Coordinates of C-alpha atoms in Angstrom, one line a residue:
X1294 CA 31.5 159.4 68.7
X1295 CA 33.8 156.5 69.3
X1296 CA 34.5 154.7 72.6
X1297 CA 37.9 152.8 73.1
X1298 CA 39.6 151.6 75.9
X1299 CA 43.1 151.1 77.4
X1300 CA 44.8 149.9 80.2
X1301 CA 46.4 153.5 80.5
X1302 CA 45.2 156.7 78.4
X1303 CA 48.1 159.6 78.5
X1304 CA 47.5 163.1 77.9
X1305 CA 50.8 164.6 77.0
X1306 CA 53.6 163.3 74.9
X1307 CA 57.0 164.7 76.3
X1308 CA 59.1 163.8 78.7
X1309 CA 56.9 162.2 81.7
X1310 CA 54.4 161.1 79.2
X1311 CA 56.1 159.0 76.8
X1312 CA 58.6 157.8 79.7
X1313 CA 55.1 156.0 81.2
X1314 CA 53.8 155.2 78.0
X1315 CA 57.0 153.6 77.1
X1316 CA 57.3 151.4 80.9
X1317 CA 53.8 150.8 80.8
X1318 CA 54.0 149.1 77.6
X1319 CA 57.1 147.1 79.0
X1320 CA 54.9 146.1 81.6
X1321 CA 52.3 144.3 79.0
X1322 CA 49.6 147.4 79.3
X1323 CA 47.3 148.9 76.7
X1324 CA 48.4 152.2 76.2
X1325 CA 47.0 155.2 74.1
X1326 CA 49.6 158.4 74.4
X1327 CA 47.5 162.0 73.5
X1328 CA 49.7 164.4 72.1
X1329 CA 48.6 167.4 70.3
X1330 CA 52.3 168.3 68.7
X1331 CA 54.8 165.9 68.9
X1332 CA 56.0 163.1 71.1
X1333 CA 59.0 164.4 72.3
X1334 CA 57.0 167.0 73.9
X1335 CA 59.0 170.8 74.7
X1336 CA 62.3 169.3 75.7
X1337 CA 63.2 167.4 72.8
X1338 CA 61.6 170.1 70.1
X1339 CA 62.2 173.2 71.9
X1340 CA 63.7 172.9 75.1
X1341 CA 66.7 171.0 76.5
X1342 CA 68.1 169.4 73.1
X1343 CA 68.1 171.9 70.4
X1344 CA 69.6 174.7 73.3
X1345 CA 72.3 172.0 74.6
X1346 CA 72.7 172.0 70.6
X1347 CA 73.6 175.8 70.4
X1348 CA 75.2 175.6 73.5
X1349 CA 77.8 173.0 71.8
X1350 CA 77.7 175.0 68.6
X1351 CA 79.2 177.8 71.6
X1352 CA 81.8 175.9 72.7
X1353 CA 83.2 175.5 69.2
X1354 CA 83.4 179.1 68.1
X1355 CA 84.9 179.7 71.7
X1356 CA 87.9 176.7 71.3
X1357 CA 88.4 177.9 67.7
X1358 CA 88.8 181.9 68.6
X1359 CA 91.2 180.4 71.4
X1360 CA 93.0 177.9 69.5
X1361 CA 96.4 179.5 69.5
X1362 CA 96.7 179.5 73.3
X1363 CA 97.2 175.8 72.8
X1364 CA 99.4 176.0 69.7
X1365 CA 96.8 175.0 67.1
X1366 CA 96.6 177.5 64.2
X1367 CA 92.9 177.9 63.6
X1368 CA 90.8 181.1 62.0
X1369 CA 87.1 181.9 63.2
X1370 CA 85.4 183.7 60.9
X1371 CA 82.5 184.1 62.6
X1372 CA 78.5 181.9 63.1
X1373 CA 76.6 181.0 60.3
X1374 CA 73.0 181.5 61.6
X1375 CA 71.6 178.8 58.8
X1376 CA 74.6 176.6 59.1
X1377 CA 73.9 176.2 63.1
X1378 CA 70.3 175.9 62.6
X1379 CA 70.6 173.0 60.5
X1380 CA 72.9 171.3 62.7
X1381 CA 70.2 172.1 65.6
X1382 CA 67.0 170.7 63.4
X1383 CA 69.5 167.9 61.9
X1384 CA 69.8 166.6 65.9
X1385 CA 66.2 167.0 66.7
X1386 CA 64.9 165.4 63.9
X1387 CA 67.5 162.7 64.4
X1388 CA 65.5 162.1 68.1
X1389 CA 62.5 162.4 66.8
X1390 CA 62.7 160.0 64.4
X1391 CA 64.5 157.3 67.3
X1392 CA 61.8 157.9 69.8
X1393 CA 59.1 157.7 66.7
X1394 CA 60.5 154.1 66.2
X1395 CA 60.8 153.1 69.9
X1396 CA 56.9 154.2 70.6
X1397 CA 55.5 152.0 67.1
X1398 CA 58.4 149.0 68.3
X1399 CA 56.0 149.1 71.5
X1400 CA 53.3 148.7 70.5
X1401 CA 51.6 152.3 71.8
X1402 CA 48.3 154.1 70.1
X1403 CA 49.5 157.7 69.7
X1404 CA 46.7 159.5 69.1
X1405 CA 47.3 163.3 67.4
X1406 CA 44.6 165.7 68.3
X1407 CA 44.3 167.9 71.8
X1408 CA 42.6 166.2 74.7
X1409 CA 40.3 167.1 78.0
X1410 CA 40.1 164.8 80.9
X1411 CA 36.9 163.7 81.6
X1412 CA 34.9 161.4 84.3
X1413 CA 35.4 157.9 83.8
X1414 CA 38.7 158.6 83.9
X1415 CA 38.9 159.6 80.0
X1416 CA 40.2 161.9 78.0
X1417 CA 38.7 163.1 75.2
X1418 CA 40.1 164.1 71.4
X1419 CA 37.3 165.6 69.2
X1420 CA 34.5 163.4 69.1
X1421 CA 36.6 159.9 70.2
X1422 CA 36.3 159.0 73.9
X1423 CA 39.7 157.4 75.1
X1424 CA 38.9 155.5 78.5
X1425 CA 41.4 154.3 80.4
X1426 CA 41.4 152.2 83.7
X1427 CA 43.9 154.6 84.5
X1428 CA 45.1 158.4 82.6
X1429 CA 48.0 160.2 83.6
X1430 CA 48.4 163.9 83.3
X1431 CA 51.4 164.6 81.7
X1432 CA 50.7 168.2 79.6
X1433 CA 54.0 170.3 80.6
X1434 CA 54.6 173.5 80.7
X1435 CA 54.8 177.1 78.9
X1436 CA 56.9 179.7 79.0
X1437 CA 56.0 182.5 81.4
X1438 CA 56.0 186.3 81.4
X1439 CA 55.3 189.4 83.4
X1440 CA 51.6 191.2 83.9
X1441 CA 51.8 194.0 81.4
X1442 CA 54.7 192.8 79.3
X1443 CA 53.3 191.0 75.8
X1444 CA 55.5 188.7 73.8
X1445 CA 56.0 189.3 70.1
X1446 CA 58.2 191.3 68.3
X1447 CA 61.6 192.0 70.1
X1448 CA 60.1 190.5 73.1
X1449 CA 61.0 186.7 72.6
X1450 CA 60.6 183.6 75.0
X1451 CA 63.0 180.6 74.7
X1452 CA 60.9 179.1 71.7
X1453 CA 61.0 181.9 70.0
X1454 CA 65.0 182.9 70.5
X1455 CA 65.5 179.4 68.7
X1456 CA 64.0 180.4 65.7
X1457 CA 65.9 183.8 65.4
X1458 CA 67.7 183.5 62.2
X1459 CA 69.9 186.4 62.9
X1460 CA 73.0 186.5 65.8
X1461 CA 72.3 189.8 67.6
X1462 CA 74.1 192.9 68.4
X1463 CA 72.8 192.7 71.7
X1464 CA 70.2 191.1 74.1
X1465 CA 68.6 192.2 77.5
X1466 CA 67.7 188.8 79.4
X1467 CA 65.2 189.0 81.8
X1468 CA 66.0 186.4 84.8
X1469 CA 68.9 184.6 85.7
X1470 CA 67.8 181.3 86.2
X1471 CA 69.1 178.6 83.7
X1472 CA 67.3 179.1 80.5
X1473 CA 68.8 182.9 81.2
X1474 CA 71.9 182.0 81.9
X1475 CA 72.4 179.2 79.4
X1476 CA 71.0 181.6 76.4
X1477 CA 73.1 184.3 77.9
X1478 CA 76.5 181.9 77.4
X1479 CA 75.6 181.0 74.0
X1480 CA 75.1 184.6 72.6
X1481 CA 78.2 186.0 74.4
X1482 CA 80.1 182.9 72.5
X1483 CA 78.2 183.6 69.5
X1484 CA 79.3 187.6 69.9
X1485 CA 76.7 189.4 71.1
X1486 CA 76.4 191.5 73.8
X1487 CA 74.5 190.2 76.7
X1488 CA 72.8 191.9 79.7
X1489 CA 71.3 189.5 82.6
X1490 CA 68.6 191.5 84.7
X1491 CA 67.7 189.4 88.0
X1492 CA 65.4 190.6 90.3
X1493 CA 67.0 188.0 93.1
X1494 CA 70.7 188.7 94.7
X1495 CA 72.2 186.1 92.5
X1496 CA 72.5 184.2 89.4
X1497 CA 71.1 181.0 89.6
X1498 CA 69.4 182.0 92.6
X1499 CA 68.5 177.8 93.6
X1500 CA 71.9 176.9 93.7
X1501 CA 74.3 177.3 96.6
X1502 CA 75.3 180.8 97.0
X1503 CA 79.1 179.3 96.2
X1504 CA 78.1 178.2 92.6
X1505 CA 76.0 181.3 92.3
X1506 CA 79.5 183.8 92.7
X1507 CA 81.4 181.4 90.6
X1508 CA 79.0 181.9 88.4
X1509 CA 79.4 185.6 88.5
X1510 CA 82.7 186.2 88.4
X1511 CA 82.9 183.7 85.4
X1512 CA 80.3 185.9 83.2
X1513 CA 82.1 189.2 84.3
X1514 CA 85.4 187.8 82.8
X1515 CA 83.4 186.8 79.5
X1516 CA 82.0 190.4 79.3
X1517 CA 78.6 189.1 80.2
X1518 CA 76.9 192.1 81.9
X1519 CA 74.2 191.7 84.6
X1520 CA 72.2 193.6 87.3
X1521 CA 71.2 192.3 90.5
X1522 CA 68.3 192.8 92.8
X1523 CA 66.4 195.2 91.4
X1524 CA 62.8 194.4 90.2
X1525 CA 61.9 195.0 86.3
X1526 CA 59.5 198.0 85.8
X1527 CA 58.5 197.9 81.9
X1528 CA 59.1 197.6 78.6
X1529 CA 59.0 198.9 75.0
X1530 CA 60.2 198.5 71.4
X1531 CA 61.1 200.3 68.5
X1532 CA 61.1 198.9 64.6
X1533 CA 65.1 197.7 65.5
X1534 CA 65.2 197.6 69.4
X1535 CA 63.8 197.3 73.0
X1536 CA 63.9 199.8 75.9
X1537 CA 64.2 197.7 79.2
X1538 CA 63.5 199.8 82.6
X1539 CA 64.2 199.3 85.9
X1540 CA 62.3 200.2 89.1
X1541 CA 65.7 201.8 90.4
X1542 CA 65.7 204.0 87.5
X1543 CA 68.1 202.0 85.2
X1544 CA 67.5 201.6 81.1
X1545 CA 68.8 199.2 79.1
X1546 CA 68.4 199.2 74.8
X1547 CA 69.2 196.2 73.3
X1548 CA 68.1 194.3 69.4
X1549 CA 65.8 191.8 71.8
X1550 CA 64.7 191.6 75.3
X1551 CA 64.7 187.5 76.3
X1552 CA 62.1 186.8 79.0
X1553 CA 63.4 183.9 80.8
X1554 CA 61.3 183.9 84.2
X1555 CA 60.5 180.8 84.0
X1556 CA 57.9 178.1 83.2
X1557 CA 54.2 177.4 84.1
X1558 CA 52.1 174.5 84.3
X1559 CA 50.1 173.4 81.1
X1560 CA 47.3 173.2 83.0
X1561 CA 44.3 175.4 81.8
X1562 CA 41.4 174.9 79.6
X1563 CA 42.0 170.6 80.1
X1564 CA 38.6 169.5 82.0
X1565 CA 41.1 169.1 85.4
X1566 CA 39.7 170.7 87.4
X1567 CA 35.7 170.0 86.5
X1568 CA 36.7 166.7 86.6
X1569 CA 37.5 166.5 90.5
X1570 CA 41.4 166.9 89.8
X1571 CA 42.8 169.6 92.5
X1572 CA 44.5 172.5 91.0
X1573 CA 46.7 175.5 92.9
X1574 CA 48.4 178.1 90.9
X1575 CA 48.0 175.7 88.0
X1576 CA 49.4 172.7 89.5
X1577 CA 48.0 169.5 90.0
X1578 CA 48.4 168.5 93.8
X1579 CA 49.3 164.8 94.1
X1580 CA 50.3 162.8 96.8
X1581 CA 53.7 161.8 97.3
X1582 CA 53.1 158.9 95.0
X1583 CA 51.9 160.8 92.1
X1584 CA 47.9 160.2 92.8
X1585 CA 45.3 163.0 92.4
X1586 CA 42.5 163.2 94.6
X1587 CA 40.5 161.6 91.5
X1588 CA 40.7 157.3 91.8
X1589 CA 42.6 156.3 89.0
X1590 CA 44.2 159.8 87.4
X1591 CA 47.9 160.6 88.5
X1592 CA 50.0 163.4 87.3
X1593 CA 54.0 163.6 86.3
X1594 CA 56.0 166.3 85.1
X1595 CA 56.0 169.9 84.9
X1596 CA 52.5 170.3 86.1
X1597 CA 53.2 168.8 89.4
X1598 CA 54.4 171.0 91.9
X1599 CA 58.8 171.0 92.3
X1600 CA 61.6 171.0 89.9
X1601 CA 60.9 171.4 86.2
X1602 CA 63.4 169.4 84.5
X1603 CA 63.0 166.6 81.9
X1604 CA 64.6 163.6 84.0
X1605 CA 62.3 164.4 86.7
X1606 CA 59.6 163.7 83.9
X1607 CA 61.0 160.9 83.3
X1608 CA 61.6 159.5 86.5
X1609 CA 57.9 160.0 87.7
X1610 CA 56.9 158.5 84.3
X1611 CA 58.3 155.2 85.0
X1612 CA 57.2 155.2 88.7
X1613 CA 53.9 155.8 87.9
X1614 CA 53.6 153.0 85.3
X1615 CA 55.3 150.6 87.3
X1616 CA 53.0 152.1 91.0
X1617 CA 49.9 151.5 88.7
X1618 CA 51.5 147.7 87.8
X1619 CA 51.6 146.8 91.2
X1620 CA 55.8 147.0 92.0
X1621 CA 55.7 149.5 94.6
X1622 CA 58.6 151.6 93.3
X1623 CA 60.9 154.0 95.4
X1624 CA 60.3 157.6 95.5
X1625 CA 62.8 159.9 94.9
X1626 CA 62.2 163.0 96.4
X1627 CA 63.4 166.5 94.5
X1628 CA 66.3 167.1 96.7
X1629 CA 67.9 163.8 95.0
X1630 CA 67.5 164.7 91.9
X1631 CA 70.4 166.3 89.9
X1632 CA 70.2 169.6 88.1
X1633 CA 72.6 170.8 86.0
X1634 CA 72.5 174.4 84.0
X1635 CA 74.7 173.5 80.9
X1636 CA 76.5 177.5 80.8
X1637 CA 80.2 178.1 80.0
X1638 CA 81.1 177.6 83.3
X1639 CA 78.6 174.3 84.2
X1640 CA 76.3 174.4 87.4
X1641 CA 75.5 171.3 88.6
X1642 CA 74.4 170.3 92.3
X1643 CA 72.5 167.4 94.1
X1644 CA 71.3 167.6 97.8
X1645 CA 71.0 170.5 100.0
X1646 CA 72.6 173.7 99.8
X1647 CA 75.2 174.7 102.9
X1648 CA 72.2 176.6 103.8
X1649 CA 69.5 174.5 103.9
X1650 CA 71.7 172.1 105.5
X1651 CA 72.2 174.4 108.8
X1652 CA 68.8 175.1 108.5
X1653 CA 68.0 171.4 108.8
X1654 CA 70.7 170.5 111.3
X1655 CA 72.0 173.8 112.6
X1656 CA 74.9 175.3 112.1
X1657 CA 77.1 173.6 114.4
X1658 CA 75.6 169.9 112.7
X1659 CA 77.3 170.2 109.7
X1660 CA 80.7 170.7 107.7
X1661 CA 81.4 172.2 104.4
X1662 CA 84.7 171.7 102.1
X1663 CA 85.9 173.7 98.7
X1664 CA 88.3 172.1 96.2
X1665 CA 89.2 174.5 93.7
X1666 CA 89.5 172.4 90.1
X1667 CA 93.0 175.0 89.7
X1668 CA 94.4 171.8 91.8
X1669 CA 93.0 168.8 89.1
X1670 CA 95.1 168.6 86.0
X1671 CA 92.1 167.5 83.4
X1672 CA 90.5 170.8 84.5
X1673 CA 94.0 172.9 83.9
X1674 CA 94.2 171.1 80.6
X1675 CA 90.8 172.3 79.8
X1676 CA 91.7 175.5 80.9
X1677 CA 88.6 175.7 83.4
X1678 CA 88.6 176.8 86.8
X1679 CA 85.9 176.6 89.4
X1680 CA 85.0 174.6 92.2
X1681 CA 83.7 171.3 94.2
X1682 CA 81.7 171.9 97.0
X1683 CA 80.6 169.0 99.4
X1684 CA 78.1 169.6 102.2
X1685 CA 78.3 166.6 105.0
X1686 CA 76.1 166.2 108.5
X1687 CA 78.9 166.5 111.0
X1688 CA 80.2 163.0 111.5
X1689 CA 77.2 161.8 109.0
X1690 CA 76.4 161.1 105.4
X1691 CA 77.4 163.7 102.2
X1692 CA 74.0 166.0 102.2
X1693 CA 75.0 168.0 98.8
X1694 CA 77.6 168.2 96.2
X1695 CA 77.9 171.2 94.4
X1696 CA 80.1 172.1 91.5
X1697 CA 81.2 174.8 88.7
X1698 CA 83.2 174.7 85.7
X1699 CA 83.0 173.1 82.4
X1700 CA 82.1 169.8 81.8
X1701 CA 81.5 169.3 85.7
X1702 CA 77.5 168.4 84.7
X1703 CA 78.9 164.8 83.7
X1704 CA 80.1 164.3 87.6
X1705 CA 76.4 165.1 89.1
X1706 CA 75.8 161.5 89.0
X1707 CA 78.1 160.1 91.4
X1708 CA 77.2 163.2 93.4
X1709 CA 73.4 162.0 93.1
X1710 CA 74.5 158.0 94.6
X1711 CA 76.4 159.6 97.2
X1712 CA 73.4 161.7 98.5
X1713 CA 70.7 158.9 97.7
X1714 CA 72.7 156.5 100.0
X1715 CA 73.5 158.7 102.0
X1716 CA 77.3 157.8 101.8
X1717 CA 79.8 158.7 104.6
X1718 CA 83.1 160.8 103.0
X1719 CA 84.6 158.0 104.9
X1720 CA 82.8 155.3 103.0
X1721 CA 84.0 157.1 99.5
X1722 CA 87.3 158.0 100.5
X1723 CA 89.0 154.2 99.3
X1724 CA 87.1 154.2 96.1
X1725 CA 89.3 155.3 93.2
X1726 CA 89.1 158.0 90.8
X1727 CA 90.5 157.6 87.2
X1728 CA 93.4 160.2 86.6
X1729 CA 93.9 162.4 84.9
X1730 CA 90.0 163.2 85.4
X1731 CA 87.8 166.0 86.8
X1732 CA 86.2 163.2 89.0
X1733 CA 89.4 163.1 91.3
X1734 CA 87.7 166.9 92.4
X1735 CA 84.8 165.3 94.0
X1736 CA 87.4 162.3 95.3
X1737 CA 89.5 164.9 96.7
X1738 CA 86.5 166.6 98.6
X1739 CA 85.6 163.1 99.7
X1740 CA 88.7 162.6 101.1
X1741 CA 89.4 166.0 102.6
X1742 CA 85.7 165.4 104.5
X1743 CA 87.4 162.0 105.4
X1744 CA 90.3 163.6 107.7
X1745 CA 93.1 162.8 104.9
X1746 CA 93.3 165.0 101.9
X1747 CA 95.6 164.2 99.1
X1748 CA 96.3 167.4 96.7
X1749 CA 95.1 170.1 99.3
X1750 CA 96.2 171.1 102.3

């Protein structure tokens, strides 16, 4: 056995991990990163990049079977399975290699193996000892399922839907979140046909009930299929398809059943818990700034209890690094933090919801505006419709921003300073928007909350 010692030991190379190896380093620590896989970690291999991949290999084979509404003569003659999967792996490998060459220019010890946290703190890879004066916890998360229903076959999760190298007939998707919603988009484009089976009332049940119709009535156009609030009941396949049954009696058959009910903590099996580290349905519990209960071990990511999403890896990746330097960064709590589901139409939203914004200052304490994007002209020239939505305390700052349509997940940043500063409409109203751009939606909204709209009435 082999003792060595950093200033910082990481378990867990993707998105929260290497974001604190990678600050840590910039901050003149010793740092070892654990990774049994890849750095990169599920977002970069199996997650976020290769589906926003698809999802643009989508949007192509949409614009080119729609060409000749703008008068440009263009054939589609259908997906090349092999040809798309080589654009996806070409991408991935492309930010592998990059973040491969960023880690070495930093001097960090990536160590290959899988790792247990022990006392000390330490983690441990086979018979090596890594000791740190500090370890993060940064392992992720897996895809879930549903007691009783068993992956394999027809049954796919995410990871596995990448690797299909066949465009199906059809697909049941089980939940309506955004990995369901975003594979959903990209096999209706693709020409399959799709049915969404969501035991909540909506799609995209987080978001404002406004996105969540949009949403709705946009898939019903595109001959996306879905069923709402009824609970799945079971399961079964065939040699060439799967029987999908609902507890209200309903059957679906389909070439594959996606489950898509989301994603659990990476937590099992790592030494957490025997090594004092507090752990509820899987999570780690941490304070607000990241510590565990255990001097010395902090947690980021996936595994800590909130929003699953790969900047919010980040983000608590380089606060830890820099709360462990001694720079006191700010915390940014989940509500600030954008999220966008990258579907033909986009969700994207900051902030609270209309509803959690009456719940947290009554009904009367609050005002809500709609501009529809059929009043922008970058959206009509897109030929996307949908909406901005911006929640304000009455006579107080901008408490959410919500929008649908294409494209509009490239806005959610301003959205994110307005809520983080908690920006008056009033303060935003004399700033200028670029025209023609979709951003004059959210200046329009700002403006209408300011008392002196421009394009609506």
């Amino acid at each position: 056995m082999t003792d060595h010692s950093f200033d910082l030991v990481i378990l867990g190379g993707g998105s929260g991990g290497y974001a604190a190896a990678l600050r840590a380093a910039e901050l003149g620590k010793t740092v070892a990163l654990v990774e049994k896989d890849k750095v990169g970690g599920t977002c970069l291999h199996r997650g976020c990049i290769p589906t926003k991949a698809l999802l643009h290999a989508a949007e192509v084979a949409d614009a080119a079977r729609d060409a000749s509404a703008i008068g440009i003569r263009a054939t589609f003659e259908g997906v090349d399975p092999a040809g798309v999967r080589a654009y996806r792996e070409g991408i991935v490998a492309k930010k592998y290699k990059g973040l491969e060459g960023l880690v070495k220019a930093r001097g960090i010890t990536v160590v290959n193996g899988e790792g247990r946290l022990e006392a000390g703190p330490a983690v441990r890879v086979g018979d090596d000892l890594y000791r740190g004066t500090d370890v993060v916890l940064a392992t992720g998360s897996y895809s879930r399922t549903l007691p009783g229903l068993e992956i394999g076959g027809r049954i796919l999760t995410s990871e596995y839907a990448l690797e299909l190298d066949e465009i199906p007939r059809s697909v049941v998707i089980l939940g309506g979140g955004v990995i369901g919603v975003e594979f959903a988009s990209v096999w209706r484009s693709f020409g399959a046909d799709v049915t969404i089976v969501e035991a909540l009332d909506h799609l995209v049940p987080n978001e404002d009930v406004a996105l969540s119709k949009g949403l709705e009535r946009a898939f019903r156009r595109r001959g996306i299929q879905y069923s709402l609030g009824v609970r799945f009941q079971s399961a079964t396949q065939t040699a060439d398809a799967v029987i999908v049954n609902l507890e209200d009696g309903k059957t679906f058959t389909a070439d594959y059943l996606l489950v898509a009910v989301g994603r659990g903590p990476a937590s099992a099996g790592l030494g957490y818990e025997e090594a004092g580290v507090t752990i509820d349905r899987g999570f780690v519990i941490t304070d607000e700034r990241l510590r565990t209960g255990v001097d010395h071990v902090w947690a980021v990511g996936d595994i800590v209890p909130g929003l699953q999403l790969a900047h919010r890896g980040f983000q608590q990746g380089i606060f830890v690094a820099e709360e462990i330097a001694g720079l006191s960064p700010v915390v940014v709590p989940d509500a600030q933090i954008p999220k966008v589901t990258y579907s033909h139409p986009e969700v994207a939203s900051v902030g609270l919801t209309e509803a959690q914004a009456a719940d947290a200052h009554g009904a009367d304490g609050i005002v809500a505006y709609e501009y529809n994007l059929a009043g922008n002209g970058k959206s009509e020239i897109l030929g996307t419709s949908g909406i901005v939505k911006v929640v304000r305390a009455k006579d107080g700052p901008v408490l959410g921003v919500h929008l649908i349509g294409d494209r509009v997940g490239e806005l959610i940043t301003e959205g994110q300073l307005v809520v983080g500063w908690e920006a008056h409409p009033e303060d935003i109203a004399p700033y200028v928007h670029a025209h023609p751009t979709q951003s004059e939606a959210l200046g329009e909204a700002f403006l209408a909350l300011a008392g002196k709209p421009l394009h609506a009435l």
